[in-house]
XYZ file of C-alpha atoms in Angstrom:
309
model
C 20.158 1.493 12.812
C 16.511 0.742 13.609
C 13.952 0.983 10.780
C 10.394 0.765 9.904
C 10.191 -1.636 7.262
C 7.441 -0.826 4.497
C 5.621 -4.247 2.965
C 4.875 -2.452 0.386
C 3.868 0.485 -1.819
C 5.551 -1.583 -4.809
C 3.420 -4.304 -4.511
C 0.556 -6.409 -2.710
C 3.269 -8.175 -0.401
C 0.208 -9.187 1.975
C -2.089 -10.736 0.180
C 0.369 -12.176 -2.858
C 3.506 -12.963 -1.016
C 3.091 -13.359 3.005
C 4.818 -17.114 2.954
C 7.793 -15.172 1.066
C 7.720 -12.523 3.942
C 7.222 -14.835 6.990
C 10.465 -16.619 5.310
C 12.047 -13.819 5.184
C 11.588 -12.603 9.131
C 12.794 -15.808 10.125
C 15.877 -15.528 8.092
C 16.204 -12.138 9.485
C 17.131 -10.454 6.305
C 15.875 -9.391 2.584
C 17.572 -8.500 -0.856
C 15.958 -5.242 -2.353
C 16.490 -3.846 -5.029
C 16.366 0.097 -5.412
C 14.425 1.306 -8.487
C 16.545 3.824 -10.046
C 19.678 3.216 -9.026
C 19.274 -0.635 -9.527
C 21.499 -1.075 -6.585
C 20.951 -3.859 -4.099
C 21.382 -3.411 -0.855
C 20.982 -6.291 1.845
C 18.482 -4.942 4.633
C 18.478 -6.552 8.178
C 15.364 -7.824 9.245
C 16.208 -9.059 12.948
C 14.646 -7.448 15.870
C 16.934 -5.418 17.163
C 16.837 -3.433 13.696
C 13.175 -3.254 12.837
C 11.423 -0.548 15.047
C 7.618 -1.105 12.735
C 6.443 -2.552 9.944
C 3.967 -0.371 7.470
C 1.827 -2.795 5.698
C 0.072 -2.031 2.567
C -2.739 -4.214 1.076
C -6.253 -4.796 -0.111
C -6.220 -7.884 1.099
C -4.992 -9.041 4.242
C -6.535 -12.386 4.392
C -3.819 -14.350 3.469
C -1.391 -12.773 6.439
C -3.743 -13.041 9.357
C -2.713 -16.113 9.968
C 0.654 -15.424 10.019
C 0.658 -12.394 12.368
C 1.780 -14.349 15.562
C 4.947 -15.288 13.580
C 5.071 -11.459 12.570
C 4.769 -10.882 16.192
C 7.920 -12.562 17.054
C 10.016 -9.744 15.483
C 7.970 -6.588 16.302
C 4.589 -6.326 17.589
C 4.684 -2.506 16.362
C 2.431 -2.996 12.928
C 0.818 -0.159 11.499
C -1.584 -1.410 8.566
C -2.574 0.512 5.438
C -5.922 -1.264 3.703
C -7.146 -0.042 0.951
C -11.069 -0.907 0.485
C -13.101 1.238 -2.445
C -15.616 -1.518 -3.617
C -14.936 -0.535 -7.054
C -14.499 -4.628 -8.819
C -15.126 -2.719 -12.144
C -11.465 -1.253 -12.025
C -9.693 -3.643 -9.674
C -9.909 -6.793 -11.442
C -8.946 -9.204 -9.384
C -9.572 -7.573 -5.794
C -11.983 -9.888 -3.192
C -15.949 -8.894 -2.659
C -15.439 -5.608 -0.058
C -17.543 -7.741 2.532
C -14.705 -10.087 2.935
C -12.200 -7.055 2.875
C -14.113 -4.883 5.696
C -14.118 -8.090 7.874
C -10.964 -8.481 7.906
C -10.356 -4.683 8.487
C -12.604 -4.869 12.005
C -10.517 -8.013 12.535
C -7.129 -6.017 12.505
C -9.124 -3.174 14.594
C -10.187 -5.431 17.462
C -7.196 -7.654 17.538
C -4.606 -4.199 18.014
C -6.232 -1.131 17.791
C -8.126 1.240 15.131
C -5.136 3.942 15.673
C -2.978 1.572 14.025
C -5.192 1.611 10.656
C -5.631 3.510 7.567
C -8.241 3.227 5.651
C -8.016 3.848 1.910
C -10.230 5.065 -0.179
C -8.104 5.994 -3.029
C -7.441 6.298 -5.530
C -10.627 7.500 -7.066
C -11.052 7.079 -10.649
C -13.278 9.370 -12.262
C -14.419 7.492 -15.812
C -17.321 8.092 -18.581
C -18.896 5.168 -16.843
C -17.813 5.809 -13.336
C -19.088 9.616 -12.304
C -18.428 10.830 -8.664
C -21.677 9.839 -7.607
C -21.025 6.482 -7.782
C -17.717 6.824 -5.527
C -20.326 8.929 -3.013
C -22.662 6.307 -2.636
C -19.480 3.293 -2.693
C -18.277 5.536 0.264
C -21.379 5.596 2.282
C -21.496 2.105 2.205
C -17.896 1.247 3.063
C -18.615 4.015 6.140
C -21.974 1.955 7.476
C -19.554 -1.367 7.306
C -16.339 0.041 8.929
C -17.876 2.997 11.343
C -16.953 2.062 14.788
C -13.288 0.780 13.823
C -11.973 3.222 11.707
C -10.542 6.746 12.592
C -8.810 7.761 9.639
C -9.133 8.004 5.845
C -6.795 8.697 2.876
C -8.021 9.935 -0.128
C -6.625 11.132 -3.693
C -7.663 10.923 -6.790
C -5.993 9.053 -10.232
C -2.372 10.438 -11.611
C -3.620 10.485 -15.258
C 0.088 8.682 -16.138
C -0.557 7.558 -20.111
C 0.015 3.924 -18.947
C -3.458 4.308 -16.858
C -5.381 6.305 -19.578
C -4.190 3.510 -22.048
C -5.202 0.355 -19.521
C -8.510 1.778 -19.097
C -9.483 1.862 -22.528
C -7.855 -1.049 -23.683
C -9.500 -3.779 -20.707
C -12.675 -1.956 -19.572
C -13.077 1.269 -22.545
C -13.328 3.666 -19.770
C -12.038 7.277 -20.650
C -10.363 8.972 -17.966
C -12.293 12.444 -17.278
C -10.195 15.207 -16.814
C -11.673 17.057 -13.441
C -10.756 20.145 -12.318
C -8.689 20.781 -8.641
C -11.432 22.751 -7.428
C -14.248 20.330 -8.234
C -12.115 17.293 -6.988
C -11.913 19.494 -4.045
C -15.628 20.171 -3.410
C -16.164 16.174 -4.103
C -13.512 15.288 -0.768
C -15.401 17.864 0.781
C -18.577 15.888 0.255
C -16.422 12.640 1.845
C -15.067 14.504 4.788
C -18.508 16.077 5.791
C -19.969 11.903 5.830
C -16.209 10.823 7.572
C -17.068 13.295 10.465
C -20.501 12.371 10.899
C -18.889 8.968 11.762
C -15.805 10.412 13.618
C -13.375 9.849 10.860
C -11.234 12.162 10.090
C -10.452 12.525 6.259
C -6.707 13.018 4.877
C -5.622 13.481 1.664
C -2.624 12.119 -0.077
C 0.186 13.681 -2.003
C -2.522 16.020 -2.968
C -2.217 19.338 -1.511
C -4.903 21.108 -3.175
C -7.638 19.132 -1.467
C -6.164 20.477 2.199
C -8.609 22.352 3.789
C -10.383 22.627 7.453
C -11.636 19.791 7.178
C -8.889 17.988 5.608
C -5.569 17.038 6.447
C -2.443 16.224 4.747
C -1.888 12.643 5.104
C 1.035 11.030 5.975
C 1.088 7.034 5.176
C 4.231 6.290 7.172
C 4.502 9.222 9.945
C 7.041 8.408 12.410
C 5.959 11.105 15.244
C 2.914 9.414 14.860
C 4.120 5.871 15.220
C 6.345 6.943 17.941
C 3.479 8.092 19.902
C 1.331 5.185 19.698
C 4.039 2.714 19.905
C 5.454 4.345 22.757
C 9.261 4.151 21.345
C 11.625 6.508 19.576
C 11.082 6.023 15.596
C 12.664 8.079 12.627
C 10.815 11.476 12.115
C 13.361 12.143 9.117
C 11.101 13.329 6.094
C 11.190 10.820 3.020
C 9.083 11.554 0.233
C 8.529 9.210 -2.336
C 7.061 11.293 -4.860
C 5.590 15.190 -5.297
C 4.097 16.803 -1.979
C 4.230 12.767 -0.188
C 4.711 13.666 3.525
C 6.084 10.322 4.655
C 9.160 9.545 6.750
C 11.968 7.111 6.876
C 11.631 3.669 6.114
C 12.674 0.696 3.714
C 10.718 -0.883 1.729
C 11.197 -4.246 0.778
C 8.823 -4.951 -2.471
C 9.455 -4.784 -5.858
C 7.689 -3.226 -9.308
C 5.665 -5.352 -11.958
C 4.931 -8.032 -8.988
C 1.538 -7.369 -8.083
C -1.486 -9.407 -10.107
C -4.233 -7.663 -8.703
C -4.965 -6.124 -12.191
C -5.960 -2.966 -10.911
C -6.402 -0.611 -13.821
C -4.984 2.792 -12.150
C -2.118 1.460 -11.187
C 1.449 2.680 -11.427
C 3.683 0.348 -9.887
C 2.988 -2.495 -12.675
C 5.106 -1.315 -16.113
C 2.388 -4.754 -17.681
C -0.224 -6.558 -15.849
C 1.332 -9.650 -17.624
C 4.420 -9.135 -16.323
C 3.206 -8.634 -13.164
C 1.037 -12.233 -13.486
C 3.936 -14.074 -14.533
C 5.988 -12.815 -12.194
C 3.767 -14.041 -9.083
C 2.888 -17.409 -10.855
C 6.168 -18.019 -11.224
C 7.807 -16.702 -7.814
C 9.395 -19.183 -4.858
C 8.988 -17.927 -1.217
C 12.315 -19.438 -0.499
C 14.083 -16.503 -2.339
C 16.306 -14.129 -0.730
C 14.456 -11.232 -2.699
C 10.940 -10.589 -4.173
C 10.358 -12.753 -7.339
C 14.110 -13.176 -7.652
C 16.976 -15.065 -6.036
C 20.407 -12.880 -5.863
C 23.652 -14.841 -6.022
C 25.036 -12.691 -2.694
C 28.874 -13.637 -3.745
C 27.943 -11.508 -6.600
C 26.730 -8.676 -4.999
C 29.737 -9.160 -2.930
C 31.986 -8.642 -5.958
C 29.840 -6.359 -7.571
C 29.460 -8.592 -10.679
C 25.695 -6.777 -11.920
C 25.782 -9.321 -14.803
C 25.817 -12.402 -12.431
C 23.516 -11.298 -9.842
C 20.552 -13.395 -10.487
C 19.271 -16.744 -10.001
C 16.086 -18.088 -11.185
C 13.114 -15.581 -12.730
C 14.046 -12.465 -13.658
């Protein structure tokens, strides 16, 4: 079965790991891990099974150069980049400059329909009131206007883990904010997005739907089946409360990412998550880990690994 292969919600695959990715396309095939289950399941990565690859990342520096050898197993790339300017909470994220050059970069080289922007999440803190987010936005616009047609936005899930990471690194308290006024504020977003002919969605985050807001869907295979011109899996896949996506893999893992973004979810310790990358070997069958596949083969969980763990 075909499949749009996701790289990655879990983790900054593009700008942490893209030798470890190219690797893997040429080997045609990745280890992954699910979550919950803590199954593995071996997913095929050769041509004739990948339909698109959904790329997630704010930074794709370290994979343009690497897009020609992307190329050779589908040209069909569909690229989420997240850009919100905001160093104070996203520790170690490059200067935006560098990150909305790259983003006209992708745009001229396929095509602005095959880009996201992100400007999410935003984090509403003591220190950080909407206003600043207003005027971050305006200035992201003036850079990317001409080359973007479509934003996501949602606000920060206040999980404990984020509330705690704020105060502990930066002392930033998390300010609880109403639906309605988050609303109003995306309102004030989508009103500058249309000046520019942007289009404003919102994501896993119903309540901010309106006329002038859509729901977003990251990975929306009627959408990438139009623009790619091929049949591609429509099947609804949500990954968490009111997410509108649709079928695909992904192939990244949790606690890999060393960004040190302070709202994040997908890292259980931002040490963890540092060790894990300084310690990693692109020549491994799966992110930050090697699998002993005779294991898997037997089902032996206990004897599965090889290397970091």
């Amino acid at each position: 079965m075909v499949n749009v292969i996701s790289v990655s919600r879990r983790t900054d695959i593009p700008a942490f790991y893209s030798d470890w990715f190219v690797k893997r396309l040429k080997e045609s095939f990745v280890y992954v891990q699910h979550p919950f289950s803590r199954k593995w399941d071996k997913v095929s990565l050769l041509t004739n099974d990948v339909v698109a690859i959904a790329l997630w990342s704010k930074n794709f520096a370290p994979l343009l150069t690497k897009l020609e050898e992307i190329e050779k197993v589908t040209k069909n790339l569909f690229f989420n980049f997240t850009i919100t300017s905001n160093r104070e909470l996203e520790l170690n994220v490059p200067d935006s400059s560098d990150a909305t050059k790259d983003f006209i970069y992708i745009a001229k080289r396929y095509s602005p329909a095959q880009l996201i922007w992100r400007y999410d999440p935003i984090c509403i803190t003591d220190k950080l009131p909407f206003e600043f987010y207003l005027e971050n936005f305006k200035e992201c616009i003036e850079q990317l206007k001409g080359h973007v047609k479509m934003c996501y936005v949602s606000f920060t899930t206040p999980y404990k883990k984020v509330i705690l990471n704020l105060q502990k690194y930066k002392k930033h308290a998390l300010l609880e904010i109403s639906k309605e006024d988050k609303k109003q504020y995306a309102l004030q977003l989508a009103a500058i997005a249309e000046r520019h002919g942007i289009q404003l969605y919102a994501c896993c985050s119903d309540y901010l739907l309106s006329e002038k807001i859509k729901k977003g869907s990251c990975i929306n295979g009627s959408y990438l089946s139009r623009i790619f011109n091929t049949p591609i899996n429509s099947q609804k896949s949500p990954t968490r409360k009111e997410c509108a996506c649709t079928k695909s893999i992904d192939i990244g893992a949790y606690n890999t990412c060393p960004h040190g973004c302070l709202y994040c979810y997908a890292n259980a310790d931002k040490t963890e998550a540092t060790t894990a990358y300084e310690n990693y070997n692109p020549e491994w069958n799966s992110l930050c880990i090697n699998v002993n596949e005779d294991a898997i083969k037997k089902d032996e969980q206990p004897a599965l690994f090889i290397g970091l763990k």
